[in-house]
N, C-alpha and C. Protein backbone atom coordinates (compact mmCIF):
# COMPACT_ATOMS: atom_id res chain seq x y z
N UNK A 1 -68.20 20.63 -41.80
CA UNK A 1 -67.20 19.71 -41.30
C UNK A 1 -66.20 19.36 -42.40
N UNK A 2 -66.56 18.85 -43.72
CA UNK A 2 -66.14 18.76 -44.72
C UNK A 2 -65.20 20.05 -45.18
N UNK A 3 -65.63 21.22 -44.58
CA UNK A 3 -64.89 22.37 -44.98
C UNK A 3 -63.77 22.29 -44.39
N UNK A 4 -63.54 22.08 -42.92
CA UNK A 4 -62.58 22.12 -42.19
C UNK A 4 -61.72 21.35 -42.14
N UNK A 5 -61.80 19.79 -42.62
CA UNK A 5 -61.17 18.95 -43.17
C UNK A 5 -60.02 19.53 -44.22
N UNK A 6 -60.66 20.02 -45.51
CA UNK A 6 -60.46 20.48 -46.22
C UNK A 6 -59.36 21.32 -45.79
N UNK A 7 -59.86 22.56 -45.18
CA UNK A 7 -58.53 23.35 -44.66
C UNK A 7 -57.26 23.15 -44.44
N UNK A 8 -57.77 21.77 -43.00
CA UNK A 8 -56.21 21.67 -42.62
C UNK A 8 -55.63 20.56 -43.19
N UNK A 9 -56.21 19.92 -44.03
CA UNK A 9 -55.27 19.09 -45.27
C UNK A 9 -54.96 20.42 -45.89
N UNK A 10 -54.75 21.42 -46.52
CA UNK A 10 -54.81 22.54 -47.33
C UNK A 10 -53.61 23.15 -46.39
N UNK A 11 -53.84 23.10 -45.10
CA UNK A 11 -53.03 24.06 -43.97
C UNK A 11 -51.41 23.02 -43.87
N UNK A 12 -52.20 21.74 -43.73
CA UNK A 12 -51.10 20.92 -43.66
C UNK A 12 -49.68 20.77 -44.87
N UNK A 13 -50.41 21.25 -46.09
CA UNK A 13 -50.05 20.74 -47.30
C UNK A 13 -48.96 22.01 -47.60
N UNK A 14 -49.43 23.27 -47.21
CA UNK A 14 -48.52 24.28 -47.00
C UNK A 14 -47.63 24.28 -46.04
N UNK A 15 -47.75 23.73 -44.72
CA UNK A 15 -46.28 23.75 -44.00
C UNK A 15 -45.61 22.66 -44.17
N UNK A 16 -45.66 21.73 -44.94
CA UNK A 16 -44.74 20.75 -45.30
C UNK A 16 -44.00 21.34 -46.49
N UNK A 17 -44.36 22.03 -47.57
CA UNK A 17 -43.74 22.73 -48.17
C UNK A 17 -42.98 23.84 -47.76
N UNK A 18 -43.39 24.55 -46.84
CA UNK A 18 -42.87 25.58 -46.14
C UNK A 18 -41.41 25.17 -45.27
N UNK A 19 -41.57 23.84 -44.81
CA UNK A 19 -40.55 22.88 -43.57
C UNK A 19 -39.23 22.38 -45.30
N UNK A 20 -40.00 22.18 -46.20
CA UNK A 20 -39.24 21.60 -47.36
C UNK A 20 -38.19 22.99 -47.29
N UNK A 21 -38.77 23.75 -47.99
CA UNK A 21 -38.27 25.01 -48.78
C UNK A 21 -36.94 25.47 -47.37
N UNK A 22 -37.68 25.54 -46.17
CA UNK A 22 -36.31 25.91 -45.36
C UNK A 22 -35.54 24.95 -44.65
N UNK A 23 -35.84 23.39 -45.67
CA UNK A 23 -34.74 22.37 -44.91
C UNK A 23 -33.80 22.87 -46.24
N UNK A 24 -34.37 22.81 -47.61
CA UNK A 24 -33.06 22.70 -48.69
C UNK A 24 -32.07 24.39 -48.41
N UNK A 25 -33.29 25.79 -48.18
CA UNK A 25 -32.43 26.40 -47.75
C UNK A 25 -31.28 26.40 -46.61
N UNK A 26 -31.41 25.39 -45.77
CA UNK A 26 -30.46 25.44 -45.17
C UNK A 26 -28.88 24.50 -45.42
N UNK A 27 -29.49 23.53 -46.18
CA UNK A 27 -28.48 22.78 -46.44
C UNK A 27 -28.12 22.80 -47.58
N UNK A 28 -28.35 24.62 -48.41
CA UNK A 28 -27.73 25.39 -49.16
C UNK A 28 -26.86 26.38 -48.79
N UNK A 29 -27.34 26.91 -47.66
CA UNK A 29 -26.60 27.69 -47.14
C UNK A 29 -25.21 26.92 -45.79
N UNK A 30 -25.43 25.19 -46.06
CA UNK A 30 -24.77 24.92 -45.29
C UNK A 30 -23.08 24.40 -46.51
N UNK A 31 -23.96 24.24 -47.48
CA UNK A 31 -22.91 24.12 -48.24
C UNK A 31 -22.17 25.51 -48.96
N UNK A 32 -22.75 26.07 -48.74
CA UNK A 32 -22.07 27.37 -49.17
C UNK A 32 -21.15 28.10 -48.25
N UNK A 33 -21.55 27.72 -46.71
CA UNK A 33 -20.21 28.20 -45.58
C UNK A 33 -19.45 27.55 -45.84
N UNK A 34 -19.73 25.51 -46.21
CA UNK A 34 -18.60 24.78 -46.53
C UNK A 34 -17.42 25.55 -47.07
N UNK A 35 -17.92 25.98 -48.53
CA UNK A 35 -16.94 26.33 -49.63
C UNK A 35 -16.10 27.69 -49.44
N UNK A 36 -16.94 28.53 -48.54
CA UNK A 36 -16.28 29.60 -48.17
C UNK A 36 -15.44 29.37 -46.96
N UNK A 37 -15.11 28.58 -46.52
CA UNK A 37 -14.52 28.22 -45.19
C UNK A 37 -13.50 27.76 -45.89
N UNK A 38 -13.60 26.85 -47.04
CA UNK A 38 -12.27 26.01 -47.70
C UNK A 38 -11.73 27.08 -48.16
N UNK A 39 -12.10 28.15 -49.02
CA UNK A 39 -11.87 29.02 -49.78
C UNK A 39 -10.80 29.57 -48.96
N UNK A 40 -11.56 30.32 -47.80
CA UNK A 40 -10.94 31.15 -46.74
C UNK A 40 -9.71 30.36 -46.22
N UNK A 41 -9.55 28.98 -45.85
CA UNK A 41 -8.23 28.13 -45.43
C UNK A 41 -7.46 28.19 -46.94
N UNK A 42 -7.20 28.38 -47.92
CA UNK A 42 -6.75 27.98 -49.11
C UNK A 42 -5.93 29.34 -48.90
N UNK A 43 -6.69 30.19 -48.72
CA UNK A 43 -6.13 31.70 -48.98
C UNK A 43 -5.06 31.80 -47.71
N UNK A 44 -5.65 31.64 -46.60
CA UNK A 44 -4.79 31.70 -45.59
C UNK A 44 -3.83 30.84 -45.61
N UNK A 45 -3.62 29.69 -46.57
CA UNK A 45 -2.49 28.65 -46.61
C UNK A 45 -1.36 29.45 -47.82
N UNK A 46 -1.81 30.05 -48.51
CA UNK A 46 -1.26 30.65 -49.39
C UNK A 46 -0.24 31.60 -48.83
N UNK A 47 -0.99 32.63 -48.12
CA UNK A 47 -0.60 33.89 -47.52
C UNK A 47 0.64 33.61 -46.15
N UNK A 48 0.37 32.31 -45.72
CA UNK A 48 1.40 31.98 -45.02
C UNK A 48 2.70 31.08 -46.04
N UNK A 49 2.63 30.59 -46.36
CA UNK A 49 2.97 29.80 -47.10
C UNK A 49 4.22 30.83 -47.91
N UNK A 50 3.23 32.18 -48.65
CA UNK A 50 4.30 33.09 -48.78
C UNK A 50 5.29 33.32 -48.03
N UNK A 51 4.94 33.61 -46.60
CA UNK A 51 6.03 34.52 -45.56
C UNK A 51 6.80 32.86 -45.16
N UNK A 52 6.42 31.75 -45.30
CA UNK A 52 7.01 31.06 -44.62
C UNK A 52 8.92 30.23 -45.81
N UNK A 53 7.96 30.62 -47.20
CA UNK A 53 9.18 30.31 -47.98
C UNK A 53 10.09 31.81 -48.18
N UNK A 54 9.62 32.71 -47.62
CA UNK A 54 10.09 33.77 -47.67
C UNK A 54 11.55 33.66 -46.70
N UNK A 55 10.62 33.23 -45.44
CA UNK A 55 11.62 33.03 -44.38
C UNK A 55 12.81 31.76 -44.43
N UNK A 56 12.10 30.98 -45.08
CA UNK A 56 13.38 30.03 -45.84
C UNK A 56 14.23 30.66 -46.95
N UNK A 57 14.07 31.24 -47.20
CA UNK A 57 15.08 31.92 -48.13
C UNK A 57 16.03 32.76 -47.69
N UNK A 58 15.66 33.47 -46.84
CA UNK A 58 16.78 34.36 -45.62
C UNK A 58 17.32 33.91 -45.04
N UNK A 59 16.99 31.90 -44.72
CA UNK A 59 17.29 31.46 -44.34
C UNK A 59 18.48 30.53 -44.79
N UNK A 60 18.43 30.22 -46.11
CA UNK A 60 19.61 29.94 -47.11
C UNK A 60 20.51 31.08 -47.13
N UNK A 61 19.94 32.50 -47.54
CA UNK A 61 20.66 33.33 -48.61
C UNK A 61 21.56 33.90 -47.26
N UNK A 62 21.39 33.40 -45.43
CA UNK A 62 22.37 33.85 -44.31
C UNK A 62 23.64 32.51 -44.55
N UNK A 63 22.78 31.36 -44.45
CA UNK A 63 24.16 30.63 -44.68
C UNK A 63 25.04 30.32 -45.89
N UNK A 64 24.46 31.61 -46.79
CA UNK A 64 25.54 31.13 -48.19
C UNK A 64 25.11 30.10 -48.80
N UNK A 65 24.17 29.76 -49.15
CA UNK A 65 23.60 28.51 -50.31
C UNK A 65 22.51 29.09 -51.36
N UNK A 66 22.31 30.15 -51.03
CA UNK A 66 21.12 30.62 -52.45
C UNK A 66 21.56 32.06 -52.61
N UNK A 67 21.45 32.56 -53.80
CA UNK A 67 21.43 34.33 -54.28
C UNK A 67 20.19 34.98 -54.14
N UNK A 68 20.32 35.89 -54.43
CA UNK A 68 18.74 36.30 -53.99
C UNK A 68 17.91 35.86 -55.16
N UNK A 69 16.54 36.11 -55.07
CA UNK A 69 16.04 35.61 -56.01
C UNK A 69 14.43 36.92 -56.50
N UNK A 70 14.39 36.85 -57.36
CA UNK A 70 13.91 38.10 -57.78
C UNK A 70 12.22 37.67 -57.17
N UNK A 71 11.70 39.10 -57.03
CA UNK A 71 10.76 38.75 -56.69
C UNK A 71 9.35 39.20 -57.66
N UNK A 72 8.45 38.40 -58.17
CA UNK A 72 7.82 37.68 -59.19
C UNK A 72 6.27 37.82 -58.26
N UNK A 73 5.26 38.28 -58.37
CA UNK A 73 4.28 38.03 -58.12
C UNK A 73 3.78 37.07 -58.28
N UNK A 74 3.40 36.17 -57.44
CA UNK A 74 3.02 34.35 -57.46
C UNK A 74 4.41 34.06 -57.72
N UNK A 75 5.55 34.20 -57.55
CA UNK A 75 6.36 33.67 -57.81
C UNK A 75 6.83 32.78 -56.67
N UNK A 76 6.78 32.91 -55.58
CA UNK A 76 6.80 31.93 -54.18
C UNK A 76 6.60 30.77 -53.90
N UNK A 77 5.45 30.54 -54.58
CA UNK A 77 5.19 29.24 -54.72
C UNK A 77 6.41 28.71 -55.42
N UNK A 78 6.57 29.18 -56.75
CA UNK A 78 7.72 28.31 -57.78
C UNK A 78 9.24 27.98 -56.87
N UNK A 79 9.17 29.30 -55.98
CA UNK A 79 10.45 29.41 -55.52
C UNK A 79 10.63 28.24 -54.38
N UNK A 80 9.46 27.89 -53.12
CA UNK A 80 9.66 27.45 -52.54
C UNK A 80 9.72 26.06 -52.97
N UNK A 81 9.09 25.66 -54.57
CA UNK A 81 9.44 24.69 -55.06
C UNK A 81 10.83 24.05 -55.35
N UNK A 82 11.76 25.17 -55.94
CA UNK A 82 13.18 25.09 -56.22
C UNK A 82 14.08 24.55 -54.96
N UNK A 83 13.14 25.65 -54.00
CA UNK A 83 13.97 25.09 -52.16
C UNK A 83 13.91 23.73 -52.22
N UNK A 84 13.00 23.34 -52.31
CA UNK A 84 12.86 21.87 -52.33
C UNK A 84 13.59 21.08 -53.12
N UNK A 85 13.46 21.34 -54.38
CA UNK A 85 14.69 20.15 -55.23
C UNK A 85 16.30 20.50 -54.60
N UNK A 86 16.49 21.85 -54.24
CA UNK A 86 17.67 22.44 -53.91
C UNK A 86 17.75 21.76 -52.53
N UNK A 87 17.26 21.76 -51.75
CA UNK A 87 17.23 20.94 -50.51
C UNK A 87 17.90 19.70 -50.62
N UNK A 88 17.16 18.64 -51.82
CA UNK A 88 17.20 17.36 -51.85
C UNK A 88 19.00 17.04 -52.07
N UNK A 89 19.84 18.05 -52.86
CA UNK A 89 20.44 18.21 -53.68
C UNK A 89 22.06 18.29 -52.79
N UNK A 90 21.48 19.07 -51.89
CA UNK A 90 22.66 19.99 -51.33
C UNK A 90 23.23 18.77 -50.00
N UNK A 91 24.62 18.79 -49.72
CA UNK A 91 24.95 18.25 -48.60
C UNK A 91 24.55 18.20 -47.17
N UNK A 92 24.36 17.40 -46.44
CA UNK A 92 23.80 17.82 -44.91
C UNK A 92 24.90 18.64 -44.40
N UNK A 93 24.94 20.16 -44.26
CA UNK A 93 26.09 20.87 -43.24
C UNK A 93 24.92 21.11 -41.70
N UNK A 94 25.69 21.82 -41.40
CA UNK A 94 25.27 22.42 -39.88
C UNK A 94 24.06 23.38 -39.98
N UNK A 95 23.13 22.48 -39.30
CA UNK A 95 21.97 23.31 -39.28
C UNK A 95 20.71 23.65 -40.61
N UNK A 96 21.30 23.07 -41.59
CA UNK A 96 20.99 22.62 -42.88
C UNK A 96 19.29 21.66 -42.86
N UNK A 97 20.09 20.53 -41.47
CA UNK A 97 18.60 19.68 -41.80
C UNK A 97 17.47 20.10 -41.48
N UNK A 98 17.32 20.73 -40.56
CA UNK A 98 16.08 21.25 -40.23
C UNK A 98 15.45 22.55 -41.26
N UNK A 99 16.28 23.04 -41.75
CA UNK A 99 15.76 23.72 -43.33
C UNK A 99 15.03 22.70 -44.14
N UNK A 100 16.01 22.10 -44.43
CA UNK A 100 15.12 20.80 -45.43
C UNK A 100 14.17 20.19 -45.04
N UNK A 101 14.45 19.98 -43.49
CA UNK A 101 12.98 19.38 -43.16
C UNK A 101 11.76 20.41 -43.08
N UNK A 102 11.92 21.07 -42.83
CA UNK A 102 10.62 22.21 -42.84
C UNK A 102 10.44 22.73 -44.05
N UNK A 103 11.42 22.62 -45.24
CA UNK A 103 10.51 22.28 -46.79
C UNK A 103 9.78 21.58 -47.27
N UNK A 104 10.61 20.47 -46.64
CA UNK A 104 9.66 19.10 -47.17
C UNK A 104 8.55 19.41 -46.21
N UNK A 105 7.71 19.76 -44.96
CA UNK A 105 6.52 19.65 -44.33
C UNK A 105 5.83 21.05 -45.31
N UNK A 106 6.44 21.59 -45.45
CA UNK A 106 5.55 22.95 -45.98
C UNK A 106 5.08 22.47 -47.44
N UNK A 107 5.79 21.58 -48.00
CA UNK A 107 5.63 21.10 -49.00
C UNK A 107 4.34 20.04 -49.26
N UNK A 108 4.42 18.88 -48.23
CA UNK A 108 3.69 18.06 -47.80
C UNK A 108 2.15 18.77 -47.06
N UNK A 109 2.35 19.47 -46.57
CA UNK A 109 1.07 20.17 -45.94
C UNK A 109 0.19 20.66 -47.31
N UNK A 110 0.75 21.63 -48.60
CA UNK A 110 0.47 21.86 -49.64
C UNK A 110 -0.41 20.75 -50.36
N UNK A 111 0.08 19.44 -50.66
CA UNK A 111 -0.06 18.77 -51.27
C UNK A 111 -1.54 18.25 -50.37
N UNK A 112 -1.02 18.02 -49.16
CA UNK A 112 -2.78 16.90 -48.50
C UNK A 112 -3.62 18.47 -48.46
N UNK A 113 -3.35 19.45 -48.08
CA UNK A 113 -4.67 20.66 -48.11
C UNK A 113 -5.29 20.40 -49.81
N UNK A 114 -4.18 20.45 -51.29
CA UNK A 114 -4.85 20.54 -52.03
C UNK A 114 -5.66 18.79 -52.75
N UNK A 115 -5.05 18.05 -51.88
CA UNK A 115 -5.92 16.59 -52.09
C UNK A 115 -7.20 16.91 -51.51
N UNK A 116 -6.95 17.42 -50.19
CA UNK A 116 -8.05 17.42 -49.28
C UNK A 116 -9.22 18.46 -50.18
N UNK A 117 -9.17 19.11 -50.70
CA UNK A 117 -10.21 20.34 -51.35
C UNK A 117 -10.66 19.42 -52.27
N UNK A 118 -9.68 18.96 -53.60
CA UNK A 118 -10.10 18.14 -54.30
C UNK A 118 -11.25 17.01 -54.20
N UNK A 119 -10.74 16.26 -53.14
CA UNK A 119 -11.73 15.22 -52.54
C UNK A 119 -13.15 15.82 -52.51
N UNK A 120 -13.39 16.89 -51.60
CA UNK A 120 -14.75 17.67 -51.17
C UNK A 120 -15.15 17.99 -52.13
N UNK A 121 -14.16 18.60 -53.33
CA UNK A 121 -15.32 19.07 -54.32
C UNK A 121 -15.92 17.56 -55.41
N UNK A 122 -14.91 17.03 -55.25
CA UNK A 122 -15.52 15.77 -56.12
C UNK A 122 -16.85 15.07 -55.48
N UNK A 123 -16.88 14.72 -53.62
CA UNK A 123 -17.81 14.29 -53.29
C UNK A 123 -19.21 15.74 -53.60
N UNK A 124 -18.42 16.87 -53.40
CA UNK A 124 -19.92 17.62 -53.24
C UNK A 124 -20.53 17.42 -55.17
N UNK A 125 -19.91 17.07 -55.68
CA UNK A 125 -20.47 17.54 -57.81
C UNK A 125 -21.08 16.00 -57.68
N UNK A 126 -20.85 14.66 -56.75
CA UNK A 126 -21.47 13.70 -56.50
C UNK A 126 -22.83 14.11 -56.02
């Protein structure tokens, strides 16, 4: 009787370890889709982000307000930066505002995505 006791305290003592080992695996592997999911939105914010200051620029360089501007690997980012001070800068003509305004959001979207990552990784090193 004493033996069997024995056991399933023994039996017991292994699937609580066993229930341990695949709760932390999971909420290792739950933080690890986290980061690859942010990763994966970061990249895809990028990759648009390219074509979208791209398209602001064709979009100046039709109405006569910018030259072309050379093209720079990672350089897009810097550029769609310039749109922006150049935006702030330039007179309201025709059709103008809605350029500027869709710098300033592309701009603003940039900024809370990279607060927003920031935040997560600070709470996850918590």
């Amino acid at each position: 009787m004493r033996e069997a006791r024995c056991f399933g305290a023994w039996q017991r003592f292994l699937q609580r370890g066993t229930r341990y080992r695949d709760h932390v695996a999971n909420r290792q592997a739950g933080t690890l889709r986290t980061c690859l999911q942010q990763w994966v939105k970061m990249k895809q914010l990028r990759a648009s982000d390219g074509a979208k200051v791209a398209q602001l620029s064709l979009c100046w360089q039709k109405a006569g307000n910018m030259a072309l501007f050379s093209s720079v690997p990672g350089g897009a980012t810097a550029h769609g930066l310039r749109l922006m001070a150049a935006a702030r800068v330039l007179p309201q003509e025709q059709g103008q505002g809605s350029l500027q305004e869709a710098c300033r959001k592309l701009a603003l979207q940039r900024v809370l995505l990279l607060w927003r990552t920031r935040l997560s990784q600070r709470q996850q090193a918590e």
